[in-house]
Amino acid sequence: AKLSMDVLFAHAPADKEYHPLPKFPASQRDIALLCDEDLPVLTMEKAISQAAGSLLEKVELFDVYRGAQIPEGKKSVAFNLVLRSADHTLTVEEADAAVKRALKALANLGAVLRG
């Protein structure tokens, strides 16, 4: 194979974006939910994002489980939430409040915290 570096560089994006490292630490929470099999994960992610608000930096699905401990027609879905404020270190209360808002929005979809 032959590569033309001139062609590659000509098609490379010219603008580089710089994002400084955050000044304040993140707070992470994992939540495992029990929901109907037909509830889309993307719908759940959107509900989390909207409800948690500006403190939510990232929501990431890390597990979907169907098995012996899960009732028929249900699934267990687990997310990792990364919360951070741009101007201060989050308190436990602030992080917990964001998670509670997300859980309330998920409950409106029929998803409940798995015990």
Tab-separated table of N, CA, C and O in Angstrom:
chain	number	residue	atom	x	y	z
A	1	ALA	N	0.840	-1.177	0.000
A	1	ALA	CA	0.000	0.000	0.000
A	1	ALA	C	0.883	1.238	0.000
A	1	ALA	O	1.946	1.267	0.611
A	2	LYS	N	0.411	2.255	-0.682
A	2	LYS	CA	1.116	3.534	-0.720
A	2	LYS	C	0.253	4.594	-0.054
A	2	LYS	O	-0.943	4.650	-0.294
A	3	LEU	N	0.853	5.375	0.770
A	3	LEU	CA	0.152	6.480	1.413
A	3	LEU	C	0.787	7.792	0.972
A	3	LEU	O	2.009	7.930	0.978
A	4	SER	N	-0.054	8.726	0.612
A	4	SER	CA	0.425	10.046	0.263
A	4	SER	C	0.205	10.953	1.466
A	4	SER	O	-0.934	11.307	1.790
A	5	MET	N	1.303	11.329	2.116
A	5	MET	CA	1.190	12.167	3.306
A	5	MET	C	0.590	13.527	2.963
A	5	MET	O	-0.152	14.088	3.758
A	6	ASP	N	0.885	14.053	1.785
A	6	ASP	CA	0.320	15.340	1.380
A	6	ASP	C	-1.203	15.279	1.328
A	6	ASP	O	-1.896	16.192	1.780
A	7	VAL	N	-1.742	14.182	0.780
A	7	VAL	CA	-3.196	14.016	0.686
A	7	VAL	C	-3.799	13.844	2.084
A	7	VAL	O	-4.826	14.436	2.409
A	8	LEU	N	-3.145	13.040	2.912
A	8	LEU	CA	-3.646	12.832	4.274
A	8	LEU	C	-3.691	14.146	5.051
A	8	LEU	O	-4.687	14.464	5.696
A	9	PHE	N	-2.619	14.923	5.013
A	9	PHE	CA	-2.592	16.192	5.736
A	9	PHE	C	-3.561	17.211	5.157
A	9	PHE	O	-4.107	18.040	5.879
A	10	ALA	N	-3.797	17.129	3.871
A	10	ALA	CA	-4.744	18.062	3.242
A	10	ALA	C	-6.168	17.821	3.729
A	10	ALA	O	-6.989	18.733	3.763
A	11	HIS	N	-6.467	16.584	4.122
A	11	HIS	CA	-7.819	16.248	4.566
A	11	HIS	C	-7.966	16.214	6.090
A	11	HIS	O	-9.044	15.952	6.604
A	12	ALA	N	-6.888	16.461	6.783
A	12	ALA	CA	-6.939	16.480	8.251
A	12	ALA	C	-7.579	17.786	8.718
A	12	ALA	O	-7.381	18.832	8.113
A	13	PRO	N	-8.367	17.739	9.785
A	13	PRO	CA	-8.965	18.978	10.294
A	13	PRO	C	-7.869	19.943	10.748
A	13	PRO	O	-6.921	19.555	11.416
A	14	ALA	N	-8.034	21.192	10.374
A	14	ALA	CA	-7.023	22.202	10.688
A	14	ALA	C	-7.146	22.721	12.116
A	14	ALA	O	-6.151	23.025	12.762
A	15	ASP	N	-8.362	22.853	12.592
A	15	ASP	CA	-8.584	23.423	13.919
A	15	ASP	C	-8.471	22.353	14.993
A	15	ASP	O	-9.149	21.337	14.943
A	16	LYS	N	-7.623	22.601	15.932
A	16	LYS	CA	-7.487	21.721	17.090
A	16	LYS	C	-8.236	22.360	18.242
A	16	LYS	O	-8.135	23.565	18.466
A	17	GLU	N	-8.997	21.560	18.947
A	17	GLU	CA	-9.722	22.077	20.102
A	17	GLU	C	-8.975	21.706	21.368
A	17	GLU	O	-8.578	20.564	21.540
A	18	TYR	N	-8.802	22.671	22.202
A	18	TYR	CA	-8.153	22.457	23.478
A	18	TYR	C	-9.190	22.570	24.580
A	18	TYR	O	-9.943	23.536	24.648
A	19	HIS	N	-9.257	21.554	25.406
A	19	HIS	CA	-10.140	21.571	26.566
A	19	HIS	C	-9.257	21.408	27.797
A	19	HIS	O	-8.637	20.360	27.979
A	20	PRO	N	-9.188	22.423	28.639
A	20	PRO	CA	-8.329	22.303	29.823
A	20	PRO	C	-8.848	21.221	30.769
A	20	PRO	O	-10.031	20.883	30.769
A	21	LEU	N	-7.935	20.692	31.540
A	21	LEU	CA	-8.330	19.705	32.541
A	21	LEU	C	-9.244	20.375	33.562
A	21	LEU	O	-9.074	21.556	33.887
A	22	PRO	N	-10.222	19.626	34.073
A	22	PRO	CA	-11.144	20.215	35.060
A	22	PRO	C	-10.400	20.630	36.334
A	22	PRO	O	-9.448	19.982	36.756
A	23	LYS	N	-10.861	21.716	36.926
A	23	LYS	CA	-10.262	22.205	38.167
A	23	LYS	C	-10.795	21.451	39.383
A	23	LYS	O	-10.139	21.391	40.413
A	24	PHE	N	-12.004	20.932	39.266
A	24	PHE	CA	-12.655	20.306	40.412
A	24	PHE	C	-12.914	18.828	40.141
A	24	PHE	O	-13.162	18.435	39.004
A	25	PRO	N	-12.869	18.003	41.189
A	25	PRO	CA	-13.022	16.561	40.992
A	25	PRO	C	-14.458	16.167	40.632
A	25	PRO	O	-15.413	16.875	40.955
A	26	ALA	N	-14.551	15.023	39.984
A	26	ALA	CA	-15.859	14.467	39.638
A	26	ALA	C	-16.349	13.570	40.769
A	26	ALA	O	-15.570	13.085	41.584
A	27	SER	N	-17.637	13.385	40.787
A	27	SER	CA	-18.268	12.452	41.708
A	27	SER	C	-18.976	11.408	40.855
A	27	SER	O	-19.689	11.760	39.915
A	28	GLN	N	-18.757	10.141	41.149
A	28	GLN	CA	-19.371	9.083	40.350
A	28	GLN	C	-20.386	8.304	41.170
A	28	GLN	O	-20.196	8.077	42.357
A	29	ARG	N	-21.448	7.918	40.491
A	29	ARG	CA	-22.485	7.090	41.109
A	29	ARG	C	-22.874	6.000	40.115
A	29	ARG	O	-23.030	6.276	38.921
A	30	ASP	N	-23.035	4.793	40.593
A	30	ASP	CA	-23.568	3.703	39.783
A	30	ASP	C	-24.995	3.444	40.225
A	30	ASP	O	-25.281	3.423	41.429
A	31	ILE	N	-25.874	3.262	39.248
A	31	ILE	CA	-27.262	2.918	39.565
A	31	ILE	C	-27.652	1.699	38.738
A	31	ILE	O	-27.321	1.593	37.557
A	32	ALA	N	-28.327	0.752	39.370
A	32	ALA	CA	-28.852	-0.437	38.698
A	32	ALA	C	-30.368	-0.372	38.803
A	32	ALA	O	-30.924	-0.169	39.890
A	33	LEU	N	-31.012	-0.532	37.672
A	33	LEU	CA	-32.454	-0.344	37.589
A	33	LEU	C	-33.140	-1.592	37.051
A	33	LEU	O	-32.580	-2.306	36.216
A	34	LEU	N	-34.351	-1.814	37.503
A	34	LEU	CA	-35.191	-2.884	36.987
A	34	LEU	C	-36.291	-2.231	36.165
A	34	LEU	O	-36.966	-1.306	36.647
A	35	CYS	N	-36.436	-2.686	34.914
A	35	CYS	CA	-37.423	-2.068	34.033
A	35	CYS	C	-37.998	-3.105	33.074
A	35	CYS	O	-37.507	-4.228	32.988
A	36	ASP	N	-39.036	-2.698	32.348
A	36	ASP	CA	-39.625	-3.571	31.348
A	36	ASP	C	-38.620	-3.842	30.244
A	36	ASP	O	-37.814	-2.981	29.884
A	37	GLU	N	-38.679	-5.043	29.710
A	37	GLU	CA	-37.780	-5.466	28.637
A	37	GLU	C	-37.825	-4.530	27.435
A	37	GLU	O	-36.806	-4.278	26.797
A	38	ASP	N	-38.995	-3.979	27.140
A	38	ASP	CA	-39.137	-3.161	25.926
A	38	ASP	C	-38.804	-1.678	26.124
A	38	ASP	O	-38.903	-0.898	25.185
A	39	LEU	N	-38.362	-1.270	27.311
A	39	LEU	CA	-37.962	0.125	27.534
A	39	LEU	C	-36.563	0.334	26.943
A	39	LEU	O	-35.598	-0.286	27.390
A	40	PRO	N	-36.437	1.203	25.933
A	40	PRO	CA	-35.128	1.415	25.312
A	40	PRO	C	-34.128	2.071	26.261
A	40	PRO	O	-34.470	2.993	27.010
A	41	VAL	N	-32.899	1.607	26.204
A	41	VAL	CA	-31.834	2.173	27.029
A	41	VAL	C	-31.618	3.643	26.673
A	41	VAL	O	-31.383	4.466	27.557
A	42	LEU	N	-31.716	3.986	25.408
A	42	LEU	CA	-31.517	5.380	25.001
A	42	LEU	C	-32.553	6.300	25.645
A	42	LEU	O	-32.227	7.418	26.059
A	43	THR	N	-33.776	5.834	25.773
A	43	THR	CA	-34.820	6.614	26.451
A	43	THR	C	-34.439	6.845	27.906
A	43	THR	O	-34.619	7.941	28.444
A	44	MET	N	-33.884	5.831	28.528
A	44	MET	CA	-33.445	5.956	29.918
A	44	MET	C	-32.280	6.940	30.028
A	44	MET	O	-32.255	7.786	30.929
A	45	GLU	N	-31.325	6.856	29.117
A	45	GLU	CA	-30.180	7.771	29.131
A	45	GLU	C	-30.628	9.220	28.968
A	45	GLU	O	-30.128	10.112	29.660
A	46	LYS	N	-31.563	9.447	28.063
A	46	LYS	CA	-32.070	10.807	27.851
A	46	LYS	C	-32.778	11.325	29.099
A	46	LYS	O	-32.623	12.484	29.468
A	47	ALA	N	-33.540	10.473	29.758
A	47	ALA	CA	-34.232	10.879	30.987
A	47	ALA	C	-33.228	11.240	32.077
A	47	ALA	O	-33.396	12.238	32.789
A	48	ILE	N	-32.163	10.463	32.196
A	48	ILE	CA	-31.120	10.751	33.182
A	48	ILE	C	-30.470	12.095	32.877
A	48	ILE	O	-30.312	12.946	33.757
A	49	SER	N	-30.111	12.299	31.617
A	49	SER	CA	-29.435	13.534	31.210
A	49	SER	C	-30.282	14.771	31.484
A	49	SER	O	-29.784	15.774	31.994
A	50	GLN	N	-31.546	14.694	31.147
A	50	GLN	CA	-32.425	15.841	31.348
A	50	GLN	C	-32.663	16.118	32.831
A	50	GLN	O	-32.645	17.262	33.268
A	51	ALA	N	-32.868	15.066	33.598
A	51	ALA	CA	-33.216	15.248	35.010
A	51	ALA	C	-32.017	15.649	35.865
A	51	ALA	O	-32.148	16.483	36.758
A	52	ALA	N	-30.853	15.085	35.591
A	52	ALA	CA	-29.672	15.383	36.414
A	52	ALA	C	-29.158	16.788	36.158
A	52	ALA	O	-28.515	17.384	37.018
A	53	GLY	N	-29.425	17.318	34.993
A	53	GLY	CA	-29.078	18.705	34.701
A	53	GLY	C	-27.614	18.936	34.381
A	53	GLY	O	-26.893	18.028	33.976
A	54	SER	N	-27.186	20.168	34.616
A	54	SER	CA	-25.855	20.601	34.194
A	54	SER	C	-24.719	19.934	34.977
A	54	SER	O	-23.573	19.977	34.541
A	55	LEU	N	-25.015	19.329	36.105
A	55	LEU	CA	-23.965	18.653	36.865
A	55	LEU	C	-23.534	17.333	36.224
A	55	LEU	O	-22.445	16.841	36.491
A	56	LEU	N	-24.384	16.784	35.375
A	56	LEU	CA	-24.069	15.506	34.742
A	56	LEU	C	-23.071	15.724	33.616
A	56	LEU	O	-23.351	16.387	32.630
A	57	GLU	N	-21.886	15.170	33.782
A	57	GLU	CA	-20.844	15.273	32.765
A	57	GLU	C	-20.932	14.122	31.780
A	57	GLU	O	-20.698	14.277	30.587
A	58	LYS	N	-21.265	12.921	32.296
A	58	LYS	CA	-21.313	11.744	31.431
A	58	LYS	C	-22.227	10.694	32.048
A	58	LYS	O	-22.247	10.515	33.259
A	59	VAL	N	-22.992	10.038	31.199
A	59	VAL	CA	-23.767	8.871	31.620
A	59	VAL	C	-23.358	7.733	30.698
A	59	VAL	O	-23.299	7.892	29.480
A	60	GLU	N	-23.037	6.592	31.300
A	60	GLU	CA	-22.535	5.476	30.511
A	60	GLU	C	-23.186	4.168	30.953
A	60	GLU	O	-23.164	3.821	32.136
A	61	LEU	N	-23.769	3.476	29.996
A	61	LEU	CA	-24.330	2.148	30.251
A	61	LEU	C	-23.177	1.176	30.466
A	61	LEU	O	-22.227	1.165	29.689
A	62	PHE	N	-23.241	0.367	31.537
A	62	PHE	CA	-22.193	-0.626	31.701
A	62	PHE	C	-22.702	-2.040	31.902
A	62	PHE	O	-21.912	-2.984	31.898
A	63	ASP	N	-24.026	-2.214	31.990
A	63	ASP	CA	-24.520	-3.585	32.123
A	63	ASP	C	-26.002	-3.664	31.802
A	63	ASP	O	-26.778	-2.791	32.194
A	64	VAL	N	-26.360	-4.705	31.068
A	64	VAL	CA	-27.759	-5.087	30.876
A	64	VAL	C	-27.810	-6.568	31.221
A	64	VAL	O	-27.061	-7.371	30.662
A	65	TYR	N	-28.655	-6.902	32.179
A	65	TYR	CA	-28.699	-8.290	32.665
A	65	TYR	C	-30.118	-8.828	32.616
A	65	TYR	O	-31.071	-8.162	33.012
A	66	ARG	N	-30.199	-10.036	32.090
A	66	ARG	CA	-31.446	-10.807	32.121
A	66	ARG	C	-31.058	-12.188	32.645
A	66	ARG	O	-30.153	-12.801	32.113
A	67	GLY	N	-31.713	-12.617	33.676
A	67	GLY	CA	-31.308	-13.903	34.228
A	67	GLY	C	-32.207	-14.368	35.342
A	67	GLY	O	-33.324	-13.887	35.525
A	68	ALA	N	-31.658	-15.281	36.111
A	68	ALA	CA	-32.424	-15.975	37.139
A	68	ALA	C	-33.051	-15.041	38.175
A	68	ALA	O	-34.164	-15.277	38.620
A	69	GLN	N	-32.352	-14.004	38.567
A	69	GLN	CA	-32.867	-13.109	39.606
A	69	GLN	C	-33.817	-12.039	39.061
A	69	GLN	O	-34.369	-11.263	39.831
A	70	ILE	N	-33.986	-11.977	37.758
A	70	ILE	CA	-34.806	-10.947	37.124
A	70	ILE	C	-36.130	-11.565	36.662
A	70	ILE	O	-36.133	-12.595	35.982
A	71	PRO	N	-37.256	-10.947	37.012
A	71	PRO	CA	-38.558	-11.489	36.597
A	71	PRO	C	-38.707	-11.528	35.068
A	71	PRO	O	-38.079	-10.755	34.345
A	72	GLU	N	-39.541	-12.429	34.603
A	72	GLU	CA	-39.838	-12.566	33.171
A	72	GLU	C	-40.378	-11.235	32.627
A	72	GLU	O	-41.197	-10.574	33.269
A	73	GLY	N	-39.902	-10.834	31.458
A	73	GLY	CA	-40.353	-9.596	30.838
A	73	GLY	C	-39.653	-8.348	31.360
A	73	GLY	O	-39.991	-7.238	30.984
A	74	LYS	N	-38.676	-8.550	32.242
A	74	LYS	CA	-37.925	-7.433	32.823
A	74	LYS	C	-36.438	-7.574	32.488
A	74	LYS	O	-35.975	-8.624	32.071
A	75	LYS	N	-35.705	-6.486	32.692
A	75	LYS	CA	-34.247	-6.506	32.550
A	75	LYS	C	-33.654	-5.576	33.599
A	75	LYS	O	-34.316	-4.666	34.102
A	76	SER	N	-32.408	-5.826	33.938
A	76	SER	CA	-31.661	-4.963	34.842
A	76	SER	C	-30.692	-4.151	33.980
A	76	SER	O	-29.964	-4.703	33.162
A	77	VAL	N	-30.705	-2.839	34.160
A	77	VAL	CA	-29.862	-1.939	33.388
A	77	VAL	C	-29.053	-1.110	34.380
A	77	VAL	O	-29.618	-0.539	35.310
A	78	ALA	N	-27.723	-1.066	34.183
A	78	ALA	CA	-26.867	-0.330	35.107
A	78	ALA	C	-26.112	0.771	34.371
A	78	ALA	O	-25.591	0.566	33.269
A	79	PHE	N	-26.072	1.939	35.003
A	79	PHE	CA	-25.404	3.113	34.442
A	79	PHE	C	-24.377	3.644	35.428
A	79	PHE	O	-24.562	3.553	36.642
A	80	ASN	N	-23.331	4.242	34.887
A	80	ASN	CA	-22.376	5.007	35.679
A	80	ASN	C	-22.620	6.474	35.370
A	80	ASN	O	-22.661	6.864	34.197
A	81	LEU	N	-22.820	7.278	36.408
A	81	LEU	CA	-23.031	8.714	36.250
A	81	LEU	C	-21.799	9.453	36.760
A	81	LEU	O	-21.329	9.180	37.867
A	82	VAL	N	-21.284	10.362	35.948
A	82	VAL	CA	-20.174	11.212	36.358
A	82	VAL	C	-20.723	12.627	36.508
A	82	VAL	O	-21.245	13.202	35.553
A	83	LEU	N	-20.621	13.152	37.711
A	83	LEU	CA	-21.141	14.476	38.037
A	83	LEU	C	-19.985	15.405	38.383
A	83	LEU	O	-19.035	15.001	39.055
A	84	ARG	N	-20.075	16.643	37.897
A	84	ARG	CA	-19.010	17.612	38.187
A	84	ARG	C	-19.561	19.028	38.030
A	84	ARG	O	-20.365	19.292	37.149
A	85	SER	N	-19.081	19.907	38.863
A	85	SER	CA	-19.390	21.330	38.727
A	85	SER	C	-18.152	22.025	38.184
A	85	SER	O	-17.023	21.670	38.538
A	86	ALA	N	-18.354	23.017	37.341
A	86	ALA	CA	-17.236	23.763	36.756
A	86	ALA	C	-16.655	24.781	37.728
A	86	ALA	O	-15.520	25.217	37.565
A	87	ASP	N	-17.438	25.139	38.770
A	87	ASP	CA	-16.958	26.227	39.631
A	87	ASP	C	-16.764	25.873	41.102
A	87	ASP	O	-16.405	26.733	41.898
A	88	HIS	N	-17.009	24.618	41.466
A	88	HIS	CA	-16.754	24.218	42.851
A	88	HIS	C	-16.757	22.695	42.974
A	88	HIS	O	-17.225	21.993	42.083
A	89	THR	N	-16.239	22.226	44.075
A	89	THR	CA	-16.295	20.801	44.366
A	89	THR	C	-17.703	20.465	44.834
A	89	THR	O	-18.247	21.137	45.714
A	90	LEU	N	-18.291	19.459	44.216
A	90	LEU	CA	-19.659	19.070	44.583
A	90	LEU	C	-19.703	18.524	46.006
A	90	LEU	O	-18.798	17.809	46.435
A	91	THR	N	-20.759	18.846	46.683
A	91	THR	CA	-21.004	18.227	47.982
A	91	THR	C	-21.735	16.912	47.743
A	91	THR	O	-22.300	16.688	46.666
A	92	VAL	N	-21.723	16.068	48.734
A	92	VAL	CA	-22.457	14.807	48.646
A	92	VAL	C	-23.943	15.089	48.420
A	92	VAL	O	-24.598	14.420	47.617
A	93	GLU	N	-24.438	16.116	49.076
A	93	GLU	CA	-25.859	16.459	48.950
A	93	GLU	C	-26.208	16.890	47.522
A	93	GLU	O	-27.273	16.513	47.008
A	94	GLU	N	-25.330	17.671	46.891
A	94	GLU	CA	-25.587	18.106	45.513
A	94	GLU	C	-25.589	16.919	44.549
A	94	GLU	O	-26.463	16.806	43.692
A	95	ALA	N	-24.616	16.032	44.703
A	95	ALA	CA	-24.540	14.857	43.838
A	95	ALA	C	-25.746	13.942	44.064
A	95	ALA	O	-26.366	13.464	43.108
A	96	ASP	N	-26.085	13.725	45.325
A	96	ASP	CA	-27.238	12.877	45.638
A	96	ASP	C	-28.543	13.457	45.103
A	96	ASP	O	-29.412	12.724	44.635
A	97	ALA	N	-28.675	14.776	45.163
A	97	ALA	CA	-29.890	15.419	44.659
A	97	ALA	C	-30.020	15.222	43.141
A	97	ALA	O	-31.120	14.966	42.634
A	98	ALA	N	-28.920	15.316	42.416
A	98	ALA	CA	-28.945	15.096	40.964
A	98	ALA	C	-29.341	13.653	40.650
A	98	ALA	O	-30.141	13.398	39.747
A	99	VAL	N	-28.811	12.708	41.415
A	99	VAL	CA	-29.152	11.298	41.209
A	99	VAL	C	-30.625	11.059	41.544
A	99	VAL	O	-31.322	10.330	40.831
A	100	LYS	N	-31.119	11.671	42.605
A	100	LYS	CA	-32.532	11.518	42.979
A	100	LYS	C	-33.459	12.054	41.895
A	100	LYS	O	-34.494	11.453	41.597
A	101	ARG	N	-33.075	13.177	41.267
A	101	ARG	CA	-33.875	13.711	40.161
A	101	ARG	C	-33.884	12.729	38.990
A	101	ARG	O	-34.924	12.496	38.368
A	102	ALA	N	-32.742	12.129	38.723
A	102	ALA	CA	-32.652	11.151	37.638
A	102	ALA	C	-33.510	9.918	37.953
A	102	ALA	O	-34.237	9.420	37.087
A	103	LEU	N	-33.449	9.450	39.191
A	103	LEU	CA	-34.245	8.284	39.585
A	103	LEU	C	-35.745	8.570	39.499
A	103	LEU	O	-36.535	7.698	39.121
A	104	LYS	N	-36.136	9.787	39.833
A	104	LYS	CA	-37.550	10.164	39.734
A	104	LYS	C	-38.001	10.151	38.275
A	104	LYS	O	-39.082	9.649	37.956
A	105	ALA	N	-37.162	10.692	37.377
A	105	ALA	CA	-37.496	10.678	35.945
A	105	ALA	C	-37.570	9.255	35.418
A	105	ALA	O	-38.446	8.918	34.610
A	106	LEU	N	-36.682	8.391	35.892
A	106	LEU	CA	-36.691	6.985	35.475
A	106	LEU	C	-37.928	6.270	36.008
A	106	LEU	O	-38.496	5.416	35.329
A	107	ALA	N	-38.345	6.620	37.220
A	107	ALA	CA	-39.550	6.003	37.795
A	107	ALA	C	-40.765	6.346	36.943
A	107	ALA	O	-41.682	5.517	36.801
A	108	ASN	N	-40.777	7.550	36.363
A	108	ASN	CA	-41.883	7.936	35.472
A	108	ASN	C	-41.931	7.069	34.220
A	108	ASN	O	-42.967	6.966	33.570
A	109	LEU	N	-40.806	6.451	33.876
A	109	LEU	CA	-40.746	5.534	32.733
A	109	LEU	C	-41.019	4.086	33.144
A	109	LEU	O	-41.051	3.201	32.300
A	110	GLY	N	-41.161	3.872	34.447
A	110	GLY	CA	-41.408	2.519	34.943
A	110	GLY	C	-40.159	1.788	35.399
A	110	GLY	O	-40.198	0.596	35.680
A	111	ALA	N	-39.029	2.496	35.466
A	111	ALA	CA	-37.774	1.895	35.924
A	111	ALA	C	-37.573	2.206	37.398
A	111	ALA	O	-37.688	3.357	37.808
A	112	VAL	N	-37.267	1.186	38.186
A	112	VAL	CA	-37.067	1.385	39.622
A	112	VAL	C	-35.677	0.905	40.014
A	112	VAL	O	-35.102	0.030	39.376
A	113	LEU	N	-35.168	1.503	41.077
A	113	LEU	CA	-33.862	1.129	41.589
A	113	LEU	C	-33.889	-0.336	41.994
A	113	LEU	O	-34.796	-0.788	42.694
A	114	ARG	N	-32.915	-1.068	41.512
A	114	ARG	CA	-32.859	-2.501	41.826
A	114	ARG	C	-32.286	-2.695	43.211
A	114	ARG	O	-31.235	-2.159	43.549
A	115	GLY	N	-32.990	-3.429	44.045
A	115	GLY	CA	-32.567	-3.622	45.421
A	115	GLY	C	-31.766	-4.836	45.676
A	115	GLY	O	-31.389	-5.633	44.945
